[in-house]
Short mmCIF file of C-alpha atoms in Angstrom, two decimals:
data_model
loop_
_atom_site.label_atom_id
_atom_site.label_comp_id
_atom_site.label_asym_id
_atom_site.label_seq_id
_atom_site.Cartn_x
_atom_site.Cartn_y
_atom_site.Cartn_z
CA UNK A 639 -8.47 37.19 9.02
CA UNK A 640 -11.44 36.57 6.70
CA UNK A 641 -10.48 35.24 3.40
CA UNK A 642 -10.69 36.99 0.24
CA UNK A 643 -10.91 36.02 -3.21
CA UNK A 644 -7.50 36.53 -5.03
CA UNK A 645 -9.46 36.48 -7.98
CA UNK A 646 -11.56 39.38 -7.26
CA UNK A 647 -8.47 41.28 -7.84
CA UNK A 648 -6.49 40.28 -10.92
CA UNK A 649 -4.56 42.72 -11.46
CA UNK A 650 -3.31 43.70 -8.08
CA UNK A 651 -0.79 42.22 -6.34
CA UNK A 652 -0.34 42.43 -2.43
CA UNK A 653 2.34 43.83 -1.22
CA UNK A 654 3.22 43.28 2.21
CA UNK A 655 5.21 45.99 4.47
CA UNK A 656 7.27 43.25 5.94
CA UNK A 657 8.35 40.03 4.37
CA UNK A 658 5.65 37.03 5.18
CA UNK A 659 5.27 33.46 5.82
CA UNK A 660 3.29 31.53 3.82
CA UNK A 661 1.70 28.21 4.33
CA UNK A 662 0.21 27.18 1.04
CA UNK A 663 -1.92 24.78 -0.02
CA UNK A 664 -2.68 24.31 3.90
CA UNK A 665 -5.68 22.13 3.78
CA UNK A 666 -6.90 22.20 7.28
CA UNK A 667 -3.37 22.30 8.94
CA UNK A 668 -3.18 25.88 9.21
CA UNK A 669 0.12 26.89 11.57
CA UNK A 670 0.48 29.93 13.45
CA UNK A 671 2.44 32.59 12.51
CA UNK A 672 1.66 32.14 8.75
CA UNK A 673 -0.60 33.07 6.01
CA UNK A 674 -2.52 30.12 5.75
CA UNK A 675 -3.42 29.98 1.90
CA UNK A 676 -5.62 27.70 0.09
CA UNK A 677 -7.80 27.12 -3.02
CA UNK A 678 -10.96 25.85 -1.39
CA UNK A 679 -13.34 28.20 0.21
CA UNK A 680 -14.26 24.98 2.55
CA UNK A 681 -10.71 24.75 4.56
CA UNK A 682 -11.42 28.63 5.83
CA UNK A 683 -8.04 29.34 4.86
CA UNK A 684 -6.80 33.12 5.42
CA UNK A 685 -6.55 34.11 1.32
CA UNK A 686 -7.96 31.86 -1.28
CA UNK A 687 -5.28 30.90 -4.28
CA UNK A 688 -5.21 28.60 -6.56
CA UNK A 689 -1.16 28.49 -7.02
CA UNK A 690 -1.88 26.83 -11.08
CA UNK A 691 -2.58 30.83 -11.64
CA UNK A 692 0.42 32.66 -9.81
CA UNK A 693 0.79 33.96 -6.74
CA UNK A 694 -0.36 36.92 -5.69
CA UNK A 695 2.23 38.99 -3.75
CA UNK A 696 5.15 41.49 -5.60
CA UNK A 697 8.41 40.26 -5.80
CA UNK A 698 10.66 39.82 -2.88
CA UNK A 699 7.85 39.95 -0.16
CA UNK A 700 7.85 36.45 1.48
CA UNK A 701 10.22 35.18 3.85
CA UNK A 702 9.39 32.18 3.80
CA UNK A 703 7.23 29.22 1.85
CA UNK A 704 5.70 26.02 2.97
CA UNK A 705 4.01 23.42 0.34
CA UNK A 706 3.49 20.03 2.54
CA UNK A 707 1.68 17.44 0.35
CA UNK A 708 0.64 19.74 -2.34
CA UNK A 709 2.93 19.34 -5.52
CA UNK A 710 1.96 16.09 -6.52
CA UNK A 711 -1.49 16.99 -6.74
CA UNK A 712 -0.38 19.77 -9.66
CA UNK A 713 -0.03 18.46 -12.64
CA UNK A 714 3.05 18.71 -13.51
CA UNK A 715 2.98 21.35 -16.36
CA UNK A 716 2.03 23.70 -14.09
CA UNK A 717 5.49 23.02 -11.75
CA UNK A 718 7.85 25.01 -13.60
CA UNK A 719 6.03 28.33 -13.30
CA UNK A 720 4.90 27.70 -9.95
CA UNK A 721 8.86 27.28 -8.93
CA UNK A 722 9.04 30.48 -10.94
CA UNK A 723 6.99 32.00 -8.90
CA UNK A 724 8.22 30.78 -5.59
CA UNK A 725 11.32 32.05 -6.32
CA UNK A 726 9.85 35.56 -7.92
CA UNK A 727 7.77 36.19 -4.27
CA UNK A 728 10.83 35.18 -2.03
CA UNK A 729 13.25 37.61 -0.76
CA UNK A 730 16.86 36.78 -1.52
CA UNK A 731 17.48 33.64 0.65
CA UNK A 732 14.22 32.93 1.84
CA UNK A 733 13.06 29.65 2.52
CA UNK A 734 11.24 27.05 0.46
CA UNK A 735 9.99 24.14 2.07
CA UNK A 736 8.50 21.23 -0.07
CA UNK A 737 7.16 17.58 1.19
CA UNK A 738 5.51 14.84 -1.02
CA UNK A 739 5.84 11.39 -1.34
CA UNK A 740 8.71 9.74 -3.29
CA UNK A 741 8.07 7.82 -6.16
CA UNK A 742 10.79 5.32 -5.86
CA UNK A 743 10.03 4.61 -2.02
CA UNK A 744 6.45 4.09 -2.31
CA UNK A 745 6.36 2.20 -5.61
CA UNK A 746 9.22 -0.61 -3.95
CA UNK A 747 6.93 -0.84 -0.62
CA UNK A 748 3.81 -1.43 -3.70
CA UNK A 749 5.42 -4.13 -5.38
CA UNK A 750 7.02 -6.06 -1.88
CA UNK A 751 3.98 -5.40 -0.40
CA UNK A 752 6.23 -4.06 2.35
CA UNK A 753 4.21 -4.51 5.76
CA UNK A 754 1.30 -6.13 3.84
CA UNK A 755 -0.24 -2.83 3.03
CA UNK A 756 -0.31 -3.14 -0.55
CA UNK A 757 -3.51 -0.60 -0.64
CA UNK A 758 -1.69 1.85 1.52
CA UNK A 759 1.14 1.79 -0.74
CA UNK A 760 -1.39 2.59 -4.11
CA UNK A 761 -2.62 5.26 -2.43
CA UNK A 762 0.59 6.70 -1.73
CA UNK A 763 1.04 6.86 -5.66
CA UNK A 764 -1.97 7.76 -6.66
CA UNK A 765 -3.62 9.65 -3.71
CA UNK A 766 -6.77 8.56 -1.66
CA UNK A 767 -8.97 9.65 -4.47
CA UNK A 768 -12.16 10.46 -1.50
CA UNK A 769 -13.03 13.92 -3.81
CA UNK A 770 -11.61 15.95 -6.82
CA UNK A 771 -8.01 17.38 -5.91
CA UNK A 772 -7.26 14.39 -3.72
CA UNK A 773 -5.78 12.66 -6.49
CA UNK A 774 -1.47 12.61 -7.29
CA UNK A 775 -0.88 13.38 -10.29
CA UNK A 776 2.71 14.14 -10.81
CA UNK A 777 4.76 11.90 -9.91
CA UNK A 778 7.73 13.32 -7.51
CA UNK A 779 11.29 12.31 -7.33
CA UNK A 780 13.32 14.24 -5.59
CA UNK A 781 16.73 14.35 -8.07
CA UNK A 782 14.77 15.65 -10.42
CA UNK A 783 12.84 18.22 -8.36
CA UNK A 784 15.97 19.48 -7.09
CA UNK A 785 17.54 19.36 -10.58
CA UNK A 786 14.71 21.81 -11.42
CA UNK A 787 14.55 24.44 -8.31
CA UNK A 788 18.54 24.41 -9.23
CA UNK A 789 17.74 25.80 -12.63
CA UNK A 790 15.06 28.07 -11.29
CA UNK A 791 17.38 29.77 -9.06
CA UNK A 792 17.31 28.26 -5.69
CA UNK A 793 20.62 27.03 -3.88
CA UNK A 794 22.04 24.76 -1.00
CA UNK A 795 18.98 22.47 -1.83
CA UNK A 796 18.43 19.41 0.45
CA UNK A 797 16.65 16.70 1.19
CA UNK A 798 15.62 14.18 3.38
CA UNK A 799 13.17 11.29 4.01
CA UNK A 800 10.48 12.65 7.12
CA UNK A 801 11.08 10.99 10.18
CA UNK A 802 7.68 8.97 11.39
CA UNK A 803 6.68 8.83 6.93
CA UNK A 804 10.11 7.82 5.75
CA UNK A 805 8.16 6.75 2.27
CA UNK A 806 8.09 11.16 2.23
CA UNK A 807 10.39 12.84 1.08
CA UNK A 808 11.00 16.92 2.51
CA UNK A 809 12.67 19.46 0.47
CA UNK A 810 14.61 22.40 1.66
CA UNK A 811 15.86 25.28 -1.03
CA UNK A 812 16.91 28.94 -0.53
CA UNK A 813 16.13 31.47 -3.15
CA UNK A 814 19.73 32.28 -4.85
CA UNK A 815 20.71 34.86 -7.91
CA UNK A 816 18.47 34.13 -10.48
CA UNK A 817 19.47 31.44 -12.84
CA UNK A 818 21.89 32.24 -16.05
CA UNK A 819 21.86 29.90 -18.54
CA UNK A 820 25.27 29.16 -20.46
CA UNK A 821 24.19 31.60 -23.58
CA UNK A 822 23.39 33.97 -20.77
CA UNK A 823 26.59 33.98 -19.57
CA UNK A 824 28.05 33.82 -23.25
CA UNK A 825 26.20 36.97 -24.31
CA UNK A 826 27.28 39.06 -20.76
CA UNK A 827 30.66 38.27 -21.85
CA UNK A 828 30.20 38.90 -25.73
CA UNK A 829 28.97 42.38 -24.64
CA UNK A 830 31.78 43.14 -22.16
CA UNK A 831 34.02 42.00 -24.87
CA UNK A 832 32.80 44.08 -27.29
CA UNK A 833 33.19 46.83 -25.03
CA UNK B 1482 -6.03 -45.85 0.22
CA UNK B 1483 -6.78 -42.72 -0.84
CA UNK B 1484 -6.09 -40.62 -3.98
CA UNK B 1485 -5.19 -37.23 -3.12
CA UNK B 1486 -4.47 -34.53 -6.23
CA UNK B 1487 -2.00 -31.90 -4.71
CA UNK B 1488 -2.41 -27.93 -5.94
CA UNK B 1489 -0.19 -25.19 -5.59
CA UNK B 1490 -0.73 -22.36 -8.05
CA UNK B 1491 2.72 -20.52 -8.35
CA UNK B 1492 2.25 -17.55 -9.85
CA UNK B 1493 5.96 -16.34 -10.54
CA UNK B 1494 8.36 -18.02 -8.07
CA UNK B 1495 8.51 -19.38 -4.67
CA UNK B 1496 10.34 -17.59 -1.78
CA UNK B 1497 12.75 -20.28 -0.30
CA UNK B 1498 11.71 -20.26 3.02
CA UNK B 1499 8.41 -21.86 1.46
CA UNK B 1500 10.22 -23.99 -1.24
CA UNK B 1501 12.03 -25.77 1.75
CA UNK B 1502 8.36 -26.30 3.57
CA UNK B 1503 6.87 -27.28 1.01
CA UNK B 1504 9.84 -30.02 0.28
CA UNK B 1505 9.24 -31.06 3.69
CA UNK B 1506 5.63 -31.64 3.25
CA UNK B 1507 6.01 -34.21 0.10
CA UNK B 1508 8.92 -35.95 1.98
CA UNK B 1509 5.93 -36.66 4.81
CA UNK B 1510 3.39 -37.24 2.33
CA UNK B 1511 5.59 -40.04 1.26
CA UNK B 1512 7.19 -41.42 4.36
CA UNK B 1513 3.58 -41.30 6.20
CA UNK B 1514 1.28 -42.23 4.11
CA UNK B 1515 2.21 -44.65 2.03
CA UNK B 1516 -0.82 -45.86 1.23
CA UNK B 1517 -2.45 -42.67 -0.10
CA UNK B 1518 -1.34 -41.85 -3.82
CA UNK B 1519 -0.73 -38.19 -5.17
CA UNK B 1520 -0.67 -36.34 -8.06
CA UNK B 1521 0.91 -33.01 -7.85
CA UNK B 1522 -0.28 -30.34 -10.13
CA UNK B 1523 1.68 -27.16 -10.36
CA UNK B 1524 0.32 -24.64 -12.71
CA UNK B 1525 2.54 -21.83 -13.64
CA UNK B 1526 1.11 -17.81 -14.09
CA UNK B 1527 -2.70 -19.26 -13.98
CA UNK B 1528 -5.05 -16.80 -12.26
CA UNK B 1529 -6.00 -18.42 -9.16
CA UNK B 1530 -9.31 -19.13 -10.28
CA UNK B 1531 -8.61 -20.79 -13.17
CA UNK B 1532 -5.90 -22.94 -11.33
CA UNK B 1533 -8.38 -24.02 -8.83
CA UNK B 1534 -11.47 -24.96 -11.56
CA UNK B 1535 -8.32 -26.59 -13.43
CA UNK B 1536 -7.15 -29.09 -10.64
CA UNK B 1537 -11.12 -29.27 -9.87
CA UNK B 1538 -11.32 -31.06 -13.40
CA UNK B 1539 -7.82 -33.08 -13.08
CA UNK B 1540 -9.18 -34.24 -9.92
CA UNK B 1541 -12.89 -35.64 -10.90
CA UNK B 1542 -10.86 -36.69 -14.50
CA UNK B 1543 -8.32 -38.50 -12.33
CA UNK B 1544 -11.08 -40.05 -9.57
CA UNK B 1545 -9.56 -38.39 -6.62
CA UNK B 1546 -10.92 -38.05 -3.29
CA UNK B 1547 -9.61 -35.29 -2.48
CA UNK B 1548 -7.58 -31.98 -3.49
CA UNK B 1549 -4.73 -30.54 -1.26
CA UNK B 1550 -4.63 -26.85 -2.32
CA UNK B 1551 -1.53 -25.30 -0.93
CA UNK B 1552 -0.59 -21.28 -1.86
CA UNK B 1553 3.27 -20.55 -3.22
CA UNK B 1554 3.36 -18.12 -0.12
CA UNK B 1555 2.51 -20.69 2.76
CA UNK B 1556 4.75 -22.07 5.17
CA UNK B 1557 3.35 -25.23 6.81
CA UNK B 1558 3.64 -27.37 9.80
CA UNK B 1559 5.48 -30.53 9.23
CA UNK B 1560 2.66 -33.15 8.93
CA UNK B 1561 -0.72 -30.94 7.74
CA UNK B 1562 -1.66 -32.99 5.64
CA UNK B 1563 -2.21 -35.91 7.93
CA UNK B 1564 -4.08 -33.58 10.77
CA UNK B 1565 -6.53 -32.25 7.56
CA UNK B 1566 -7.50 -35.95 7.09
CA UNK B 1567 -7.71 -36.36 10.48
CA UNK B 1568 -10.34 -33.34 10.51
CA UNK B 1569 -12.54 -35.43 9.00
CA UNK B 1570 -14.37 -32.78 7.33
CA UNK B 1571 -15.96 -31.61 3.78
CA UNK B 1572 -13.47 -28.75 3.60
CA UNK B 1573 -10.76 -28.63 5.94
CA UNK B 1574 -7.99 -25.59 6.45
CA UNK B 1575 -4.66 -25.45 7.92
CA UNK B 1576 -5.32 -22.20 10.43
CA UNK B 1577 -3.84 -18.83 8.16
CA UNK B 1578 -4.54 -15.48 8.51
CA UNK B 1579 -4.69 -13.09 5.43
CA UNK B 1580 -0.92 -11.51 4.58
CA UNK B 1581 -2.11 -8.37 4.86
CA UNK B 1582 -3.24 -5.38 7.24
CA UNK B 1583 -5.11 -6.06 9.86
CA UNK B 1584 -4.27 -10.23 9.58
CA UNK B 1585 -7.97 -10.86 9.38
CA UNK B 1586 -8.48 -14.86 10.30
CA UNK B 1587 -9.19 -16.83 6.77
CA UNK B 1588 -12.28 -17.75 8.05
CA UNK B 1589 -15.77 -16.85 8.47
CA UNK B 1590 -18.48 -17.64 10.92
CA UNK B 1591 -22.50 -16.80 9.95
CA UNK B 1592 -23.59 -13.11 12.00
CA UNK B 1593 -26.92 -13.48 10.68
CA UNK B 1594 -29.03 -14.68 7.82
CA UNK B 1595 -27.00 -14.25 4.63
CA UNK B 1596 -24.32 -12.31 6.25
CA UNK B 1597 -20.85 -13.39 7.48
CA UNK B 1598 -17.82 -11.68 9.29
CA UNK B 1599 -14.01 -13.01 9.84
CA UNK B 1600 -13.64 -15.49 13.02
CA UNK B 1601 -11.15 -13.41 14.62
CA UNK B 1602 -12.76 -14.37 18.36
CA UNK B 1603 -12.06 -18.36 16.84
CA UNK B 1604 -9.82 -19.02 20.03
CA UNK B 1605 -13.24 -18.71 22.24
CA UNK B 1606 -14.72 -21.64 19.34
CA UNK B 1607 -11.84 -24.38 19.31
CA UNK B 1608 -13.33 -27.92 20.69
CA UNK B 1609 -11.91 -30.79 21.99
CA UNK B 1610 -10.27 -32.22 19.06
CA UNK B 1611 -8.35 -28.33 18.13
CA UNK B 1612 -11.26 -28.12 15.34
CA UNK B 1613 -13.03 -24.80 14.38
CA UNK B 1614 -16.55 -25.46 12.32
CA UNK B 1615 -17.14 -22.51 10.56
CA UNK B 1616 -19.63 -21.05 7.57
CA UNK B 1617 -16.43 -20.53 4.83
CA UNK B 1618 -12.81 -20.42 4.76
CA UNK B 1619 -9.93 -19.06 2.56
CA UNK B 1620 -7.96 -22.09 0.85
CA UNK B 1621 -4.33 -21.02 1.09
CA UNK B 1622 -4.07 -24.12 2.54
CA UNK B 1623 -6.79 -26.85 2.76
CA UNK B 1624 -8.17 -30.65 2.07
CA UNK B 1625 -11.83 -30.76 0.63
CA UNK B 1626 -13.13 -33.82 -0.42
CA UNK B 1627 -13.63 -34.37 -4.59
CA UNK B 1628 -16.99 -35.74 -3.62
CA UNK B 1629 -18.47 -31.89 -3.06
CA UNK B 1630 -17.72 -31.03 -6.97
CA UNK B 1631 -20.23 -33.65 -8.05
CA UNK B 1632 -23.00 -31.92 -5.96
CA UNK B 1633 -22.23 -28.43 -7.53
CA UNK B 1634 -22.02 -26.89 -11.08
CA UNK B 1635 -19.13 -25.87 -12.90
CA UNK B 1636 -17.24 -23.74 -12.69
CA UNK B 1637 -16.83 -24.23 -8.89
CA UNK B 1638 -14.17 -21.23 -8.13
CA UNK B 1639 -15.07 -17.71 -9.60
CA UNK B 1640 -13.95 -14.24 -8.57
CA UNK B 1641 -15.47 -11.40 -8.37
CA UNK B 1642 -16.25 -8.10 -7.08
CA UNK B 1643 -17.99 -9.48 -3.88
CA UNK B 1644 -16.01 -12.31 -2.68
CA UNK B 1645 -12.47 -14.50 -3.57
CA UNK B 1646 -12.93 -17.41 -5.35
CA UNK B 1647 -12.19 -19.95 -2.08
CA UNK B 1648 -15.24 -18.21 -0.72
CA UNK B 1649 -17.53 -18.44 -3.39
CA UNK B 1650 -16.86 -22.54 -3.58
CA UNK B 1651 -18.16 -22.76 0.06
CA UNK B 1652 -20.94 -20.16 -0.38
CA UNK B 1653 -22.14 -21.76 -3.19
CA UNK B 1654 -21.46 -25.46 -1.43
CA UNK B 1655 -24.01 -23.71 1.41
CA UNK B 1656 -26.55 -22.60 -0.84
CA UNK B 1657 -26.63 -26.39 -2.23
CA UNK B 1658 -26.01 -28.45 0.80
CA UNK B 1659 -26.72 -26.12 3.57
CA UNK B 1660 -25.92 -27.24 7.09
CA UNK B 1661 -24.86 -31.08 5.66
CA UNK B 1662 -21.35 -29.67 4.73
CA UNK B 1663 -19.07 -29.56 7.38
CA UNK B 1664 -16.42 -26.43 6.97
CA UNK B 1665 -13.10 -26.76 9.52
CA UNK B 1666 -10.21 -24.78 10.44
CA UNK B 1667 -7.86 -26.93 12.00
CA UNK B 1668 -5.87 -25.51 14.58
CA UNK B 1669 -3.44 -27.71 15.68
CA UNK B 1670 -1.08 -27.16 11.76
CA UNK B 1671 -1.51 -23.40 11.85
CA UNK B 1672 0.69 -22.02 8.80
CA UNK B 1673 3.02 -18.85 8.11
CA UNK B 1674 1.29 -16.68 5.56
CA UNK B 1675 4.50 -14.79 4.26
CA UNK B 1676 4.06 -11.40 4.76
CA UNK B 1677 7.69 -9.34 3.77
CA UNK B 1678 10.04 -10.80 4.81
CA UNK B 1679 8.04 -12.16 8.67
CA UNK B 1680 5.18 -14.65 7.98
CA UNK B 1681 2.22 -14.17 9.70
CA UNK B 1682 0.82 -16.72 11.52
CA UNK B 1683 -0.85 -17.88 14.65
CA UNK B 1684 2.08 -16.94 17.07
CA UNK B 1685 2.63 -13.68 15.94
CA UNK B 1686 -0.31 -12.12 14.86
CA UNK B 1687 -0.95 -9.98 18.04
CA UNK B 1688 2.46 -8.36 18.20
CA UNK B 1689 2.07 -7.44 14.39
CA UNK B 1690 -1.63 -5.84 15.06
CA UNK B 1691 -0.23 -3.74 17.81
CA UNK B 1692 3.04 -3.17 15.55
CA UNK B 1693 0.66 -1.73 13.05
CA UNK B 1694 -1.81 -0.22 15.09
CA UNK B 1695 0.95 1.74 16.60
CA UNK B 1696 2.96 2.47 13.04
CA UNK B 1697 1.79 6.09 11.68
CA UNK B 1698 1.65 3.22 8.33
CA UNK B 1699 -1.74 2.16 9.31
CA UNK B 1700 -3.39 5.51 11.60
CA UNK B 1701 -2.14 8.29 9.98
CA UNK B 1702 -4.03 9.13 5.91
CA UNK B 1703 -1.38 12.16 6.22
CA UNK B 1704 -4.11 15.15 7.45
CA UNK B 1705 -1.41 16.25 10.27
CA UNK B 1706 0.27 18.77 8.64
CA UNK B 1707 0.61 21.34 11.07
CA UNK B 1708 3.22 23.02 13.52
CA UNK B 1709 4.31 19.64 15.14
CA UNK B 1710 4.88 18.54 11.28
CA UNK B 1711 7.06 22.06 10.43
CA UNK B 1712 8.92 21.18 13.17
CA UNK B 1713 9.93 18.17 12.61
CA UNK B 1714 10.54 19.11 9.07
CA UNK B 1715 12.98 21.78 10.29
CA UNK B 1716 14.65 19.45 12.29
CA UNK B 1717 15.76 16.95 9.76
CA UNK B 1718 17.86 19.32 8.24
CA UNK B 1719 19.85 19.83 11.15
CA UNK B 1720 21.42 16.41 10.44
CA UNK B 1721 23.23 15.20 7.78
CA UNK B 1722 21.02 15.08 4.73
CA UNK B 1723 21.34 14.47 0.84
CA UNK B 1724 22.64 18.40 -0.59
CA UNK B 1725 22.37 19.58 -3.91
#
């Protein structure tokens, strides 16, 4: 599939026949079977998107959503509408898996100098830094990332450390009902009251 | 007799394991050599620069013949200090390989004019009496002889971009004295360089390289991202895992 430039088309969203899976953000790890999405022309992905600007497909279209290694090189007031948006493109109970590297883990191996690798350990927190966008710049911890795909709608939300990167953490989330805050809830029952 | 000014630079605080070696080496200092006098010198939170140009000016001030610089994270073998004198040598270290990934030897031989490289092939060099003569070494642990600060200018230890300070004393020793001073590694009191928690030393440096070699720690810069890595992913979750 030869890729083509979201952003030749604004104001169009795609909408897919049958639910999709994406991979986004793939880099050069593109998997078979998905969508293999990226924001650099140079990785030959499938569709070019730069996520920081939405995502291009109508509500309730993807099946399923893979982000491996890409979060915490978002800065971080872009996260909430990019959750938003996850959840907006899945269909009800589709997928979302997230990996990064947690915070905690990597800055404890830093500071013991666990294995002697002090250098590895930096650039755990702060990315290898070889070009732009290979920087981290959020930092990720995975109570609070949870905490927030729980408000953004997304249930039975796990994680786990990955098995050969244990310093990684991988999320797992299914889209739920959309989230109602408490004065959501107080209004709905204002209203039925009133009737 | 001889008048010997002892270093260690401790930084923050001193693991036990090394507290208890380092014990052990004053107890010998003062059982074997009773003739030789020290002065210990412990600075506390100096850079290790300035802790080395400090005990560089306690030592000339005090007339020593020699400083024993010994690192808060080295574990020694009982009785270094007497096999450094025995060495014979301008600058002589207790064998140690750098605490870190991939345990690079803490010494250097010459490749070619004005470049060196890490002796890592030093088991090929050892001669008769378990002595290594090489172009620089690190001083985590090492005797040099006072006398070489009165050939050089202050300040004798400096660090910078290019090299540690340790190796800057012995380059700058070689662009003075050339050949005429004589830079050991003494194998016969290798150390422990503690490493978290395993020191690394002589005995177990191989089985850590392939250790890390092996480890996705030191191979992997986290490109493989791919089906393998969904997989695996996927798995996980089929055991028991943190839920939300």
């Amino acid at each position: 599939m030869q890729a083509s430039l979201f952003e030749s088309i604004p104001c169009q969203l795609i909408n897919n026949s049958m639910p999709i899976k994406i991979n986004l953000a793939c880099g050069n790890n593109k998997i078979d079977g998905y969508l293999n999405v990226d924001s650099e022309l140079t990785n030959n992905p499938d569709l070019i998107v730069d996520v920081r600007k939405g995502l291009p497909w109508v509500d309730n279209s993807v099946e399923e959503i893979l982000f491996f290694h890409a979060i915490e090189h978002i800065e971080e007031k872009f996260h909430q509408a990019l959750f938003d948006e996850f959840w907006r493109v899945l269909i009800p109970e589709g997928l979302l898996l997230i990996s990064y590297p947690e915070f905690e883990k990597c800055a404890l191996n830093y500071l013991g100098n666990y294995r002697g690798m002090r250098e590895f350990w930096k650039n755990t927190i702060y990315g290898l830094q070889r070009y732009p966008g290979d920087y981290h710049v959020a930092l990720m911890d995975s109570d609070v990332l949870g905490e927030k795909l729980l408000e953004t709608g997304f249930k039975n939300i796990e994680w786990k450390a990955e098995v050969f990167e244990p310093y990684n953490s991988i999320m797992k989330a299914e889209k739920g009902p959309a989230y109602r805050s408490y004065e959501d809830l107080l209004r709905e029952n204002m209203s039925s009251f009133e009737n | 007799m001889s008048k010997v000014l002892v270093s260690v630079n401790i930084l923050d605080n001193v693991n036990a394991q090394v507290y208890g070696s380092h014990c052990q080496e004053w107890f010998r200092l003062g059982r074997t050599c009773p003739n030789d006098e020290f002065i210990l010198f412990h600075p506390n939170r100096f850079s290790i620069d300035n802790a080395r140009n400090q005990a560089a000016t306690y030592a000339l001030m005090y007339e020593c013949d020699y400083i024993y610089f010994i690192d808060d994270d080295m574990i020694l073998t009982p009785n270094t200090y007497k096999s450094l004198r025995n060495a014979d040598a301008d600058i002589a270290q207790a064998l140690t390989f750098i605490r870190a990934y991939p345990f690079n030897c803490m010494a250097f031989k010459k490749t070619e004019p004005g470049k060196m490289d890490y002796f890592n092939d030093y088991t090929e060099h050892i001669n008769d009496q378990g002595l290594i003569e090489c172009e620089a070494v690190g001083f985590a642990c090492v005797l040099i002889r006072v006398e070489l600060l009165r050939k050089i200018q202050a300040p004798y230890f400096v660090t910078s971009a290019g090299t540690t300070e340790d190796v800057y004393f012995c380059i700058k020793l070689r662009q003075k004295l050339g050949s005429d001073v004589r830079i050991v590694v003494d194998t016969k009191c290798p150390t422990g360089h503690l490493l978290h928690p395993q020191a690394i030393s002589a005995h177990n440096r191989n089985e850590m390289l392939e250790h890390y070699a092996t480890a996705d720690y030191a191979s992997n810069n986290g490109n493989d991202r791919g089906k393998e890595y969904l997989d695996q992913c996927k798995q996980v979750f089929l055991n028991q895992s943190h839920v939300s």
